[in-house]
XYZ file of C-alpha atoms in Angstrom:
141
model
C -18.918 25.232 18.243
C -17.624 28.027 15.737
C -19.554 28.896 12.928
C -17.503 26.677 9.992
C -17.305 23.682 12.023
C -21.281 24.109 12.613
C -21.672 24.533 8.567
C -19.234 21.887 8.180
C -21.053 19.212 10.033
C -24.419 20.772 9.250
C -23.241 19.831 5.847
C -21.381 16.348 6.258
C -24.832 15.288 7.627
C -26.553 16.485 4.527
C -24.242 14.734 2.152
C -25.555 12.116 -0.124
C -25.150 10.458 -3.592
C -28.037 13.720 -4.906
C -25.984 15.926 -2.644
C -22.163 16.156 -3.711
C -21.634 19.880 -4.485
C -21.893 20.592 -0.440
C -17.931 19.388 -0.736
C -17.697 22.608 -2.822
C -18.728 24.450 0.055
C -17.001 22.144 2.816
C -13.274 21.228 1.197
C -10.368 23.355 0.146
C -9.399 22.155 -3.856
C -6.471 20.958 -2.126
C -7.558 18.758 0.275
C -5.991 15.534 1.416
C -8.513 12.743 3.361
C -7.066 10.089 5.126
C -9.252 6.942 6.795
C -8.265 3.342 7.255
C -8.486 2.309 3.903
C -8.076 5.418 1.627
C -5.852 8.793 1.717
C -7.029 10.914 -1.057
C -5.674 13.993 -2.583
C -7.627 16.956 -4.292
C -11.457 17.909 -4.046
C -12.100 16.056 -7.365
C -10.516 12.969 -6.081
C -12.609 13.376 -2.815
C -15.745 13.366 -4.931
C -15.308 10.356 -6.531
C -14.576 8.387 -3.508
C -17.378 10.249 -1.880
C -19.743 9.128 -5.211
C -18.555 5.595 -4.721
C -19.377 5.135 -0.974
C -23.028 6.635 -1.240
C -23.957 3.984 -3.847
C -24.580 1.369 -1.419
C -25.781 3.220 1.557
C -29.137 3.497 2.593
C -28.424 6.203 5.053
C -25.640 7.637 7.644
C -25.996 9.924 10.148
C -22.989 11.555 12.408
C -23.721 12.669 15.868
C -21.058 14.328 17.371
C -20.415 14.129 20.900
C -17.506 16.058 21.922
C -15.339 18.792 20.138
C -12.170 20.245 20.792
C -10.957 23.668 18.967
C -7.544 25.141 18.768
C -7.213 27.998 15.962
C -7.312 25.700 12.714
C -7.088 22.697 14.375
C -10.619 21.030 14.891
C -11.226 17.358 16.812
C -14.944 15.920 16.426
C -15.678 12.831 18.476
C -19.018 10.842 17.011
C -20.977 8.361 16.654
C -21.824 7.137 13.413
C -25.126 4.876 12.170
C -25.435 4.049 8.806
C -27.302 1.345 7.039
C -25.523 -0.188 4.063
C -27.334 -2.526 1.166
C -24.289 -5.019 1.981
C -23.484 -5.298 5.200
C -25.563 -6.641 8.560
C -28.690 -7.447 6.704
C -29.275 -3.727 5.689
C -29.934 -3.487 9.749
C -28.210 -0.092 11.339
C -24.725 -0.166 12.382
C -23.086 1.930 14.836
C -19.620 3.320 15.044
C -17.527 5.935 17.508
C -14.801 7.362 15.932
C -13.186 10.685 15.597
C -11.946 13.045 13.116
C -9.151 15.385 13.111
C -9.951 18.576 10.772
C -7.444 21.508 9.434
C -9.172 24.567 8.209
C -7.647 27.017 5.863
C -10.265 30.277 5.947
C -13.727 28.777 5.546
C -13.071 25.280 3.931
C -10.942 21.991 5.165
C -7.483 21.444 4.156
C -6.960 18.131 6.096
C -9.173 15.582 7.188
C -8.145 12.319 9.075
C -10.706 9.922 10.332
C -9.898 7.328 12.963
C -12.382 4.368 13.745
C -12.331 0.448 14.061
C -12.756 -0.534 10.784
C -13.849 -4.235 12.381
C -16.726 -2.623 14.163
C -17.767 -1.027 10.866
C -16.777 -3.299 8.135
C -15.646 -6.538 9.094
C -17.971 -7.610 11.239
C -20.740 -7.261 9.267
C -19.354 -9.444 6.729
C -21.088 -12.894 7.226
C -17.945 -15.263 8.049
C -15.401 -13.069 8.539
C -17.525 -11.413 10.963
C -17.453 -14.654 13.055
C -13.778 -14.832 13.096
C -13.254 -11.142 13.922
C -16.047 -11.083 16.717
C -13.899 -14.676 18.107
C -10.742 -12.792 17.590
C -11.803 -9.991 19.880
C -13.382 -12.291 22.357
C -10.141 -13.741 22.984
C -8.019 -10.844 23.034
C -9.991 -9.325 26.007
C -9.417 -11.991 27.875
């Protein structure tokens, strides 16, 4: 793993509600982060979402398993466990996913994460995570 992806996941794995400047260090000004639910534009943007989400967690770790480099281009396949006030009785929750990074220099210009949002939202949700744990049921059948 290249130095900047190292710092940038040395730092992902630091970040937390006391620890928002490391996207100083880790994101272009210009950045644009996409996910299943939100595609944000600018670093100051990217904080606030970032401020909002750490509110309720209790912690999140990434572990990544795999990476694939190709000049700017950067694919990181993990696992995720976080614990969230909210969701599955505070109990850890566990989630592969993978993100696609662009780096321009030092920083990241593009970010794109791609996970099941069932496996880490909606099925931690007390009835709806009934219906969407029956809906998958049936579908591998």
């Amino acid at each position: 793993m290249d130095n900047r992806v190292a710092k940038f996941v040395e730092n992902y794995n630091k970040l937390s509600k006391h620890e928002l400047d490391r996207l100083n260090d880790m994101y272009h000004w210009n950045v644009r982060f996409q996910d299943p639910i939100h595609d944000i534009e600018g670093l100051d943007a990217l904080r606030g979402y970032f401020s909002s989400l750490y509110q309720n967690l209790v912690h999140i770790n990434f572990v990544v398993e795999h990476y694939f480099e190709l000049e700017e281009f950067v694919f990181l396949y993990w696992t995720m466990n976080f614990r969230h006030q909210k969701l599955n009785g505070c109990k850890d929750i566990l989630v592969s996913g993978h993100s696609h990074l662009v780096f321009k220099g030092e920083k990241v210009s593009y970010h794109r994460d791609y996970l099941d949002l069932g496996e880490m939202l909606y099925e931690h949700i007390p009835a709806l995570g009934l219906v969407v744990k029956a809906i998958k049921k049936k579908a591998s059948q």
